[in-house]
Coordinates of C-alpha atoms and ligand atoms in Angstrom, one line a residue:
M1 CA 59.8 111.8 97.1
D2 CA 56.2 112.7 97.7
T3 CA 55.5 116.2 96.4
I4 CA 52.6 118.7 96.6
K5 CA 51.5 121.7 94.6
I6 CA 51.0 125.1 96.2
M7 CA 50.6 128.6 95.0
I8 CA 53.1 131.2 96.1
D9 CA 52.3 134.8 95.1
G10 CA 50.1 133.4 92.2
H11 CA 52.7 131.0 90.9
E12 CA 52.2 127.3 91.1
V13 CA 55.2 125.4 92.5
E14 CA 55.9 121.8 93.5
V15 CA 57.6 121.1 96.8
A16 CA 58.4 118.1 98.9
K17 CA 55.6 117.0 101.3
G18 CA 56.5 118.3 104.8
T19 CA 58.2 121.4 103.7
T20 CA 57.5 124.6 105.6
V21 CA 56.1 127.5 103.7
L22 CA 59.3 129.5 104.6
E23 CA 61.5 126.8 103.1
A24 CA 59.2 126.4 100.1
A25 CA 59.3 130.2 99.4
R26 CA 63.1 130.3 99.7
Q27 CA 63.5 127.4 97.4
Q28 CA 61.6 129.5 94.8
G29 CA 63.8 132.5 95.4
V30 CA 61.3 134.4 97.6
D31 CA 63.3 135.5 100.6
I32 CA 60.9 135.8 103.5
P33 CA 62.6 137.5 106.4
S34 CA 63.0 135.5 109.6
L35 CA 64.5 136.1 113.0
C36 CA 63.6 133.6 115.7
Y37 CA 63.7 130.6 113.3
L38 CA 66.9 128.5 113.3
Q39 CA 66.9 125.3 111.3
S40 CA 66.6 122.3 113.6
I41 CA 67.3 124.4 116.6
N42 CA 64.5 126.8 117.2
H43 CA 61.0 126.6 115.8
S44 CA 59.2 128.8 118.4
S45 CA 57.5 131.2 115.9
S46 CA 57.7 133.9 118.5
C47 CA 59.0 136.9 116.5
R48 CA 56.3 136.9 113.7
V49 CA 58.7 138.5 111.3
C50 CA 58.0 135.7 108.7
V51 CA 54.3 136.0 108.5
V52 CA 52.5 135.4 105.2
E53 CA 48.8 135.6 104.2
V54 CA 47.0 132.3 103.8
G55 CA 43.4 133.1 103.0
P56 CA 42.3 135.8 105.5
R57 CA 44.9 134.9 108.1
L58 CA 48.5 136.0 108.8
I59 CA 50.5 133.0 109.8
A60 CA 54.1 132.5 110.7
S61 CA 55.6 130.7 107.7
C62 CA 58.6 129.2 109.6
T63 CA 56.4 126.6 111.3
L64 CA 53.5 126.4 108.7
I65 CA 53.7 123.1 106.8
A66 CA 52.6 123.6 103.2
E67 CA 49.5 121.7 102.2
E68 CA 48.3 120.6 98.8
G69 CA 46.6 123.5 97.1
M70 CA 47.6 126.1 99.7
K71 CA 47.5 129.7 98.4
I72 CA 50.2 131.9 100.0
Q73 CA 50.8 135.6 99.7
T74 CA 54.2 136.8 100.8
N75 CA 54.2 140.4 99.8
T76 CA 50.8 142.1 100.4
R77 CA 50.5 145.4 102.2
K78 CA 49.0 143.5 105.1
V79 CA 52.0 141.2 105.3
R80 CA 54.6 144.0 105.1
E81 CA 52.8 146.1 107.7
A82 CA 52.6 143.2 110.1
R83 CA 56.3 142.3 109.7
K84 CA 57.2 146.0 110.2
A85 CA 55.1 146.3 113.3
S86 CA 56.7 143.2 114.8
V87 CA 60.2 144.5 114.2
E88 CA 59.4 148.0 115.4
L89 CA 58.1 146.5 118.7
L90 CA 61.4 144.6 119.1
L91 CA 63.3 147.8 118.4
S92 CA 61.3 149.7 121.0
D93 CA 62.8 147.6 123.7
H94 CA 66.2 147.1 122.2
N95 CA 69.5 148.7 123.3
Q96 CA 70.3 150.7 120.3
E97 CA 74.0 151.3 120.8
C98 CA 74.5 149.6 117.5
L99 CA 77.6 151.5 116.5
S100 CA 79.6 150.0 119.4
C101 CA 77.9 146.6 119.4
S102 CA 80.2 143.6 118.6
R103 CA 77.6 142.3 116.1
S104 CA 77.2 145.6 114.2
G105 CA 77.3 144.8 110.6
G106 CA 76.4 141.2 111.2
C107 CA 73.3 141.7 113.3
E108 CA 70.1 140.0 112.0
L109 CA 67.8 142.5 113.6
Q110 CA 69.7 145.3 111.8
D111 CA 69.5 143.2 108.5
V112 CA 65.8 142.7 108.9
S113 CA 65.1 146.4 109.8
R114 CA 67.0 147.4 106.7
T115 CA 65.2 144.8 104.6
L116 CA 61.8 146.1 105.8
N117 CA 62.7 149.7 105.2
I118 CA 62.3 150.7 108.8
R119 CA 63.6 154.3 109.1
K120 CA 62.5 155.2 112.7
V121 CA 61.7 153.6 115.9
T122 CA 57.9 154.2 116.1
Y123 CA 57.2 152.9 119.6
T124 CA 58.8 154.3 122.7
G125 CA 58.1 153.2 126.2
E126 CA 59.4 151.4 129.2
K127 CA 62.6 149.3 128.6
S128 CA 62.9 145.9 130.1
S129 CA 66.0 144.4 131.8
Q130 CA 69.3 146.2 131.2
E131 CA 71.4 143.6 133.1
K132 CA 74.8 142.5 131.8
D133 CA 76.4 139.3 133.1
L134 CA 80.1 139.7 133.0
A135 CA 81.1 136.9 135.5
S136 CA 82.0 134.3 133.0
P137 CA 85.6 134.3 131.6
A138 CA 84.2 133.1 128.3
I139 CA 80.7 134.5 127.5
V140 CA 79.1 137.9 128.1
R141 CA 75.3 138.1 128.3
D142 CA 73.6 141.5 127.7
A143 CA 69.9 141.4 128.4
S144 CA 69.4 144.9 126.9
K145 CA 70.0 143.5 123.5
C146 CA 68.1 140.3 123.9
I147 CA 65.0 139.9 121.6
L148 CA 63.7 136.8 123.4
C149 CA 63.8 134.8 120.2
G150 CA 64.9 131.7 122.1
R151 CA 67.5 130.6 119.6
C152 CA 70.2 130.5 122.4
V153 CA 67.8 128.4 124.5
G154 CA 67.4 125.9 121.7
A155 CA 71.2 125.7 121.0
C156 CA 71.9 125.2 124.7
G157 CA 69.0 122.9 125.6
T158 CA 67.8 121.1 122.5
M159 CA 71.1 120.8 120.6
Q160 CA 73.7 120.6 123.4
T161 CA 71.4 119.2 126.2
V162 CA 73.3 121.5 128.6
G163 CA 70.2 123.5 129.4
A164 CA 72.1 126.2 131.3
I165 CA 69.7 128.9 130.2
G166 CA 66.0 129.1 129.6
F167 CA 63.0 131.5 129.7
A168 CA 62.0 132.9 133.1
K169 CA 59.2 135.2 134.3
R170 CA 56.2 136.3 132.2
G171 CA 55.0 139.0 129.9
F172 CA 57.1 142.1 129.7
D173 CA 59.4 140.8 132.5
T174 CA 60.4 137.7 130.5
V175 CA 64.1 137.1 130.4
I176 CA 66.5 134.4 129.4
S177 CA 68.0 133.2 132.6
T178 CA 70.1 130.6 134.3
A179 CA 68.7 128.4 137.1
F180 CA 67.8 130.8 140.0
G181 CA 69.1 133.8 138.0
R182 CA 72.7 133.1 138.9
P183 CA 75.6 134.4 136.8
L184 CA 76.4 132.2 133.9
A185 CA 79.8 131.4 135.6
E186 CA 77.9 129.7 138.4
S187 CA 75.7 127.6 136.2
T188 CA 76.2 124.3 134.3
C189 CA 77.3 126.3 131.2
V190 CA 80.2 124.6 129.5
N191 CA 81.2 127.7 127.6
C192 CA 81.0 126.1 124.2
G193 CA 79.6 129.4 122.8
Q194 CA 77.0 127.7 120.6
C195 CA 74.5 130.2 122.1
I196 CA 76.6 133.0 120.6
M197 CA 76.5 131.3 117.3
A198 CA 72.7 131.1 117.5
C199 CA 72.1 134.6 118.8
P200 CA 70.9 136.9 116.0
V201 CA 71.9 140.0 117.8
G202 CA 74.6 141.1 120.3
A203 CA 73.0 139.7 123.4
L204 CA 75.6 137.0 123.7
S205 CA 79.2 137.4 122.8
E206 CA 82.6 136.2 123.8
R207 CA 84.4 137.9 126.7
E208 CA 86.8 139.9 124.7
N209 CA 90.5 140.1 125.7
I210 CA 91.7 142.3 122.8
E211 CA 92.7 145.2 124.9
E212 CA 94.7 143.0 127.3
V213 CA 96.6 141.5 124.3
W214 CA 97.3 144.9 122.8
N215 CA 98.7 145.9 126.2
E216 CA 101.0 142.9 126.4
L217 CA 102.2 143.7 122.8
A218 CA 103.0 147.2 123.8
D219 CA 105.0 146.3 126.9
P220 CA 108.7 146.3 126.1
G221 CA 109.4 144.0 129.0
K222 CA 107.2 141.2 127.6
Y223 CA 108.1 138.5 125.1
V224 CA 104.8 137.7 123.5
V225 CA 104.3 134.3 121.8
V226 CA 101.2 133.4 119.8
Q227 CA 99.9 130.0 118.7
T228 CA 97.0 129.2 116.4
A229 CA 94.6 126.3 116.5
P230 CA 94.0 124.3 113.3
A231 CA 90.4 125.4 112.8
V232 CA 91.3 129.1 112.7
R233 CA 93.1 128.9 109.4
V234 CA 90.1 127.5 107.5
A235 CA 87.7 130.2 108.8
L236 CA 89.5 133.4 109.4
G237 CA 89.4 134.4 105.8
E238 CA 85.6 134.6 106.0
E239 CA 86.0 137.8 108.2
F240 CA 87.8 139.3 105.2
G241 CA 85.2 138.4 102.5
L242 CA 87.0 135.2 101.3
P243 CA 84.7 132.2 100.5
V244 CA 83.8 129.7 103.2
G245 CA 86.5 127.0 103.3
T246 CA 89.4 129.2 102.1
R247 CA 92.8 128.2 103.7
V248 CA 94.6 131.2 104.9
T249 CA 97.4 129.7 107.0
G250 CA 100.3 131.8 105.5
K251 CA 98.3 135.0 105.5
M252 CA 97.3 134.4 109.2
V253 CA 101.0 134.0 110.2
A254 CA 101.9 137.1 108.3
A255 CA 99.2 139.1 110.0
L256 CA 100.2 137.9 113.4
R257 CA 103.8 139.0 112.8
R258 CA 102.5 142.5 111.7
L259 CA 100.5 142.7 114.9
G260 CA 103.8 142.5 116.8
F261 CA 104.0 139.0 118.2
D262 CA 107.6 138.0 118.9
K263 CA 107.1 134.4 117.8
V264 CA 104.3 132.8 115.8
F265 CA 103.9 129.2 116.7
D266 CA 101.5 126.6 115.6
A267 CA 99.2 124.8 118.2
N268 CA 99.5 121.9 115.7
F269 CA 102.8 121.2 117.4
G270 CA 100.9 120.9 120.7
A271 CA 98.4 118.6 118.9
D272 CA 101.3 116.3 117.9
L273 CA 102.5 116.3 121.4
T274 CA 99.0 115.4 122.6
I275 CA 99.0 112.4 120.2
M276 CA 102.4 111.2 121.6
E277 CA 101.1 111.4 125.1
E278 CA 97.5 110.3 124.6
G279 CA 98.6 107.5 122.2
T280 CA 101.0 106.2 124.9
E281 CA 98.2 106.5 127.5
L282 CA 95.8 104.6 125.3
L283 CA 98.3 101.7 124.8
S284 CA 99.0 101.6 128.5
R285 CA 95.3 101.6 129.4
L286 CA 94.7 98.9 126.9
S287 CA 97.4 96.8 128.4
S288 CA 96.2 97.3 132.0
G289 CA 92.6 97.3 131.2
E290 CA 92.1 100.2 133.6
N291 CA 89.9 103.3 133.0
L292 CA 88.6 102.2 129.6
P293 CA 87.3 103.6 127.5
L294 CA 89.8 106.4 127.2
M295 CA 88.0 109.6 126.4
T296 CA 89.7 112.5 124.8
S297 CA 90.1 115.6 126.7
C298 CA 91.2 118.2 124.2
C299 CA 87.8 119.9 124.2
P300 CA 87.2 122.0 127.3
G301 CA 83.5 122.1 126.7
W302 CA 83.3 118.3 126.8
V303 CA 85.5 118.2 129.9
K304 CA 83.3 120.5 131.8
F305 CA 80.2 118.7 130.6
I306 CA 81.6 115.5 132.1
E307 CA 82.5 117.3 135.3
H308 CA 78.9 118.5 135.7
N309 CA 76.9 115.6 134.4
F310 CA 79.0 112.4 134.6
P311 CA 81.5 112.9 137.5
D312 CA 81.9 109.1 138.0
R313 CA 83.5 109.1 134.5
L314 CA 86.3 111.6 135.3
N315 CA 88.8 108.7 135.4
N316 CA 88.0 107.8 131.8
L317 CA 89.1 111.2 130.5
S318 CA 92.6 111.3 129.2
T319 CA 94.9 113.1 131.6
C320 CA 96.5 114.9 128.7
K321 CA 96.2 118.7 128.7
S322 CA 94.8 120.0 125.5
P323 CA 97.2 120.9 122.7
H324 CA 97.5 124.7 123.3
E325 CA 97.9 124.1 127.0
M326 CA 100.7 121.6 126.4
E327 CA 102.3 124.0 124.0
G328 CA 102.0 126.9 126.6
A329 CA 103.7 124.7 129.2
I330 CA 106.5 123.8 126.7
V331 CA 107.0 127.5 125.8
K332 CA 107.4 128.5 129.5
A333 CA 109.4 125.4 130.6
F334 CA 111.5 124.7 127.6
F335 CA 111.5 127.5 125.0
A336 CA 112.1 130.2 127.6
G337 CA 115.3 128.5 128.7
K338 CA 116.4 128.1 125.1
I339 CA 116.2 131.8 124.5
G340 CA 117.3 132.9 128.0
I341 CA 114.1 134.7 129.0
D342 CA 112.5 134.5 132.5
P343 CA 109.2 132.6 131.9
K344 CA 107.6 135.3 134.0
N345 CA 108.2 137.7 131.1
I346 CA 106.8 135.4 128.5
V347 CA 103.2 135.8 127.5
V348 CA 101.5 133.0 125.7
V349 CA 98.5 134.0 123.6
S350 CA 96.3 131.3 121.9
I351 CA 94.1 132.0 118.9
M352 CA 91.3 129.5 119.2
P353 CA 88.0 128.8 117.3
C354 CA 86.5 128.3 120.8
T355 CA 85.1 130.3 123.7
A356 CA 85.5 127.4 126.2
K357 CA 89.3 127.8 125.8
K358 CA 89.0 131.1 127.6
F359 CA 87.7 129.2 130.6
E360 CA 90.2 126.5 130.2
G361 CA 93.1 129.0 130.0
A362 CA 92.1 130.4 133.4
R363 CA 91.8 127.0 135.1
E364 CA 94.1 126.9 138.2
E365 CA 95.3 123.4 137.5
L366 CA 96.7 124.5 134.1
S367 CA 99.5 126.4 135.7
R368 CA 103.0 125.9 137.1
E369 CA 104.8 127.8 139.7
G370 CA 102.2 130.5 139.7
L371 CA 102.3 131.0 135.9
Q372 CA 99.4 130.0 133.7
D373 CA 100.4 127.8 130.8
V374 CA 98.4 130.1 128.6
D375 CA 97.8 133.7 129.5
W376 CA 95.2 134.9 127.0
V377 CA 92.8 133.2 124.6
L378 CA 91.4 135.1 121.7
T379 CA 88.8 133.7 119.4
T380 CA 89.1 133.7 115.6
R381 CA 86.7 136.7 115.7
E382 CA 88.8 138.7 118.0
L383 CA 91.9 138.0 116.0
A384 CA 90.0 139.3 112.9
S385 CA 89.0 142.4 114.8
M386 CA 92.7 143.1 115.8
I387 CA 93.8 142.7 112.2
K388 CA 91.1 145.1 111.0
E389 CA 92.0 147.6 113.8
A390 CA 95.6 147.4 112.7
G391 CA 94.6 148.3 109.1
I392 CA 96.3 145.2 107.7
D393 CA 95.2 144.3 104.2
F394 CA 94.7 140.7 105.0
A395 CA 93.5 139.4 101.7
N396 CA 96.6 140.7 99.9
L397 CA 99.2 139.4 102.5
K398 CA 101.9 137.2 101.2
D399 CA 102.2 133.8 102.9
E400 CA 104.7 133.4 105.7
A401 CA 105.7 130.3 107.6
F402 CA 105.5 129.6 111.4
D403 CA 108.5 130.0 113.6
N404 CA 110.3 127.1 115.0
P405 CA 111.1 125.0 117.1
I406 CA 107.4 125.0 118.1
G407 CA 105.9 125.9 114.8
Q408 CA 105.7 122.7 112.8
G409 CA 102.8 120.5 113.0
S410 CA 102.0 117.3 111.1
G411 CA 99.0 116.6 108.9
A412 CA 97.6 114.5 111.8
A413 CA 97.6 117.6 113.9
V414 CA 95.7 119.8 111.4
I415 CA 92.8 117.4 111.4
F416 CA 92.2 118.0 115.1
G417 CA 90.1 120.8 113.9
A418 CA 87.2 118.5 112.5
T419 CA 85.2 115.9 114.2
G420 CA 87.0 112.5 114.0
G421 CA 90.4 114.3 113.6
V422 CA 91.8 113.4 117.1
A423 CA 90.9 109.7 116.7
E424 CA 92.3 109.6 113.2
A425 CA 95.6 111.3 114.3
A426 CA 95.8 108.9 117.3
L427 CA 95.2 105.8 115.2
R428 CA 97.9 106.8 112.7
T429 CA 100.4 106.8 115.5
V430 CA 99.2 103.9 117.6
F431 CA 99.0 101.7 114.5
E432 CA 102.6 102.4 113.5
I433 CA 104.0 102.3 117.0
T434 CA 102.4 98.9 117.8
S435 CA 103.3 97.4 114.4
G436 CA 106.6 99.0 113.7
Q437 CA 105.3 99.1 110.1
E438 CA 104.5 102.1 108.0
L439 CA 100.8 102.6 107.2
A440 CA 100.0 102.2 103.5
T441 CA 97.2 104.7 103.7
V442 CA 97.1 107.3 106.5
E443 CA 93.4 108.2 106.0
Y444 CA 90.9 106.6 108.4
T445 CA 87.8 107.7 106.5
A446 CA 85.5 105.7 108.7
V447 CA 85.9 108.3 111.5
R448 CA 85.3 111.2 109.1
G449 CA 82.0 112.9 108.2
M450 CA 79.2 114.6 110.0
D451 CA 77.2 111.7 111.4
G452 CA 76.6 112.6 115.1
I453 CA 78.0 109.3 116.4
K454 CA 80.4 107.3 114.3
E455 CA 81.5 103.8 115.4
N456 CA 84.4 101.8 114.2
V457 CA 86.5 98.9 115.1
I458 CA 90.2 99.3 114.4
E459 CA 92.3 96.1 114.5
L460 CA 95.9 96.7 115.6
P461 CA 98.6 94.4 114.0
N462 CA 98.9 92.6 117.3
G463 CA 95.3 91.5 117.0
R464 CA 94.0 93.9 119.7
K465 CA 90.7 95.5 118.7
I466 CA 89.9 99.1 119.5
R467 CA 86.2 99.8 119.5
T468 CA 86.1 103.5 118.7
A469 CA 83.3 106.1 118.9
V470 CA 83.6 109.5 117.5
V471 CA 81.0 112.0 118.7
H472 CA 80.4 115.7 118.0
G473 CA 77.7 117.9 119.7
L474 CA 77.0 117.4 123.3
G475 CA 73.5 116.2 122.6
N476 CA 75.0 113.2 120.8
A477 CA 77.7 112.9 123.6
R478 CA 74.9 112.7 126.2
R479 CA 73.1 110.0 124.3
L480 CA 76.3 107.9 124.0
M481 CA 77.1 108.3 127.7
E482 CA 73.6 107.2 128.6
A483 CA 73.8 104.2 126.3
M484 CA 77.0 103.2 128.0
E485 CA 75.5 103.7 131.5
L486 CA 72.7 101.3 130.4
G487 CA 75.3 98.8 129.2
E488 CA 74.1 99.1 125.6
K489 CA 77.4 100.3 124.3
S490 CA 81.0 99.6 125.1
Y491 CA 84.2 101.0 123.6
E492 CA 87.9 101.3 124.2
F493 CA 88.3 104.8 122.7
I494 CA 85.9 107.7 122.5
E495 CA 86.6 111.1 120.9
V496 CA 84.2 113.9 121.7
M497 CA 84.1 117.5 120.5
A498 CA 81.4 119.6 122.1
C499 CA 80.5 121.7 119.0
P500 CA 78.6 120.1 116.2
G501 CA 81.2 119.4 113.4
G502 CA 84.0 119.9 115.9
C503 CA 86.3 122.9 116.3
I504 CA 85.7 124.1 112.8
A505 CA 82.2 125.2 114.0
G506 CA 83.4 126.3 117.4
G507 CA 81.8 129.1 119.3
G508 CA 84.6 131.5 118.5
Q509 CA 84.5 131.1 114.7
P510 CA 83.1 133.7 112.3
I511 CA 79.3 133.9 112.5
L512 CA 77.3 133.6 109.3
N513 CA 73.7 134.7 109.7
A514 CA 70.9 132.1 109.7
G515 CA 70.0 132.7 106.0
A516 CA 73.5 132.2 104.8
S517 CA 74.0 129.2 107.1
S518 CA 71.0 127.5 105.5
R519 CA 72.4 128.0 102.0
I520 CA 76.1 127.0 102.6
D521 CA 77.2 123.8 104.3
I522 CA 79.7 125.7 106.4
K523 CA 80.9 122.6 108.4
A524 CA 81.5 120.6 105.2
E525 CA 83.4 123.4 103.5
R526 CA 85.6 124.1 106.5
A527 CA 86.2 120.3 107.0
K528 CA 87.2 119.9 103.3
A529 CA 89.7 122.7 103.8
I530 CA 91.2 120.9 106.9
Y531 CA 91.7 117.6 105.0
T532 CA 93.2 119.5 102.1
E533 CA 95.6 121.1 104.6
D534 CA 96.5 117.7 105.9
E535 CA 97.2 116.4 102.4
A536 CA 99.5 119.3 101.7
Q537 CA 101.8 118.4 104.6
T538 CA 105.0 116.4 104.0
V539 CA 104.8 114.9 107.5
R540 CA 101.4 113.5 108.2
K541 CA 101.9 111.5 111.4
S542 CA 102.6 113.1 114.8
H543 CA 105.4 110.7 115.8
N544 CA 107.3 111.7 112.6
N545 CA 107.3 115.4 113.4
P546 CA 111.1 116.0 113.6
F547 CA 110.6 118.8 116.2
I548 CA 108.6 116.5 118.4
K549 CA 111.3 113.9 118.3
A550 CA 113.9 116.5 119.1
L551 CA 111.8 117.8 122.0
Y552 CA 111.6 114.3 123.6
E553 CA 115.3 113.6 123.0
E554 CA 116.6 117.0 124.2
F555 CA 114.1 117.8 127.0
L556 CA 111.1 115.6 127.9
G557 CA 112.5 112.1 127.8
E558 CA 109.9 109.4 127.2
P559 CA 106.2 110.0 126.4
N560 CA 104.3 109.7 129.7
G561 CA 107.6 110.0 131.5
H562 CA 108.1 112.0 134.7
L563 CA 108.7 115.4 133.2
A564 CA 106.0 114.9 130.5
H565 CA 103.6 114.1 133.4
E566 CA 104.6 117.1 135.3
L567 CA 104.2 119.5 132.3
L568 CA 101.6 117.9 130.0
H569 CA 99.1 116.1 132.2
T570 CA 96.3 117.4 134.4
H571 CA 93.3 116.4 136.5
Y572 CA 89.6 117.2 136.6
M573 CA 86.9 117.9 139.3
A574 CA 83.3 117.1 139.9
R575 CA 81.0 120.1 139.6
S576 CA 77.4 120.9 140.6
K577 CA 74.7 119.4 138.5
V578 CA 72.6 122.5 138.6
Ligands
FES1 FE1 59.0 132.8 112.0 FE2 60.1 134.2 114.0 S1 58.1 133.5 113.7 S2 61.0 133.5 112.1

């Protein structure tokens, strides 16, 4: 590695060539504050909070590449005053309803103000846009809190290549806007929520449904069932001070019971059901040769991305509903009958790591006889808020188990939470079904890990080869789709998760500020926890889940059969490209 020597605050240090001054200082334990900078996503150097003195000049350290012999001062009066002035100017045009802001306590503007000892808002004057965009079922935009750092624009455009939002207008009138200033709900936004994860303040947040769920729980005429996605259990603990990657499955179940849910089910059961249906669909498409490659459809952000950008590929998407939608349909069509309750009085709440699931939950086609399969979707963050509001001592809860018959999932279902998980779960089942033999090792490590696009060829015992691609992050998905359009790539099976890392880093997960995110590999820690959870299960393949077998025997009949199709499959629609 090529290195250079620089002076930081009078101390000579050696850093890798190409390092920014901000990174170099942080490596030496000098914590320069920053706001607009977000590693690999936004390097606009617009906020000027990270300035340092180099010779006579004040320069933003986040984009300044260190050079041999450079002398940098990070803590002079001039530096401190410049940083303070920049933050005070931001505060002068910032909605200061901090006490009631969803990011209060986790707001980076608040943190930086505290770090810089800002005790009053020095500048007062005209306020810019106060508009709130409440039209989306998934994401709320509050322009009065926006500091125009551009991190959301980088996440949406550069990382996800969705480009639903960008800078518009000039000077004091500058805003972050959709095309033609339409509401987000009428844009190409796929609701992945990566803009929320990138936002340092409360200008972007999920559309909360906490009050609606409290109301359902308080209604004596309602039977309220909850189900939890795999990725929630490896992240929820972070909201209660537990280390990143702590598994809190049992505590989560216990907390949900204390909140008053009548049944606590596991969406992993729905994931196993998805594998039964999607695995069968894959085998049937392989034999007919139609609509290949089969593309997974568990991720609603990816589905909407295809609907907007590649509508001629809609037939490639699996017709399977996503796991929590399947489970919602089963709760209302099967479980309701089992316990003798009118499905109209059953409320299904899904706890998801994802904001796009809110949009998905409201899709008309995911309903039957006027009832949505899923009534409310709460993010991991919203669940944490409810637990805190209820005064539950989460960290000290004793583990409890899910309810049955819809509460047991296999290890294959748990790994749906990480990139590669759906493919691995499907391959475990498809291999055994086609061979009639038990797999010696259930782990398909080739589809694991954080490479943006992972390719693998799986050979089935009948000699059939399945060329597989596993993709996470929509930027990578677009690259793969374009390569396929050009005929450069060809597959039989493609798994896509819209969020980088998969659902473990979904837009509804706990938000760690930019500083913490650069020190801890959040995705790797949460993924590790997901795979440990898989190893801890006695049943690790979807088709071996005894409750899934019973459901087919007792109610559904065959995978991909008539009733399964009616309840568990859906269709998609082409949407506008702008
Ligand atoms: Fe460097 Fe904003 S200019 S963090």
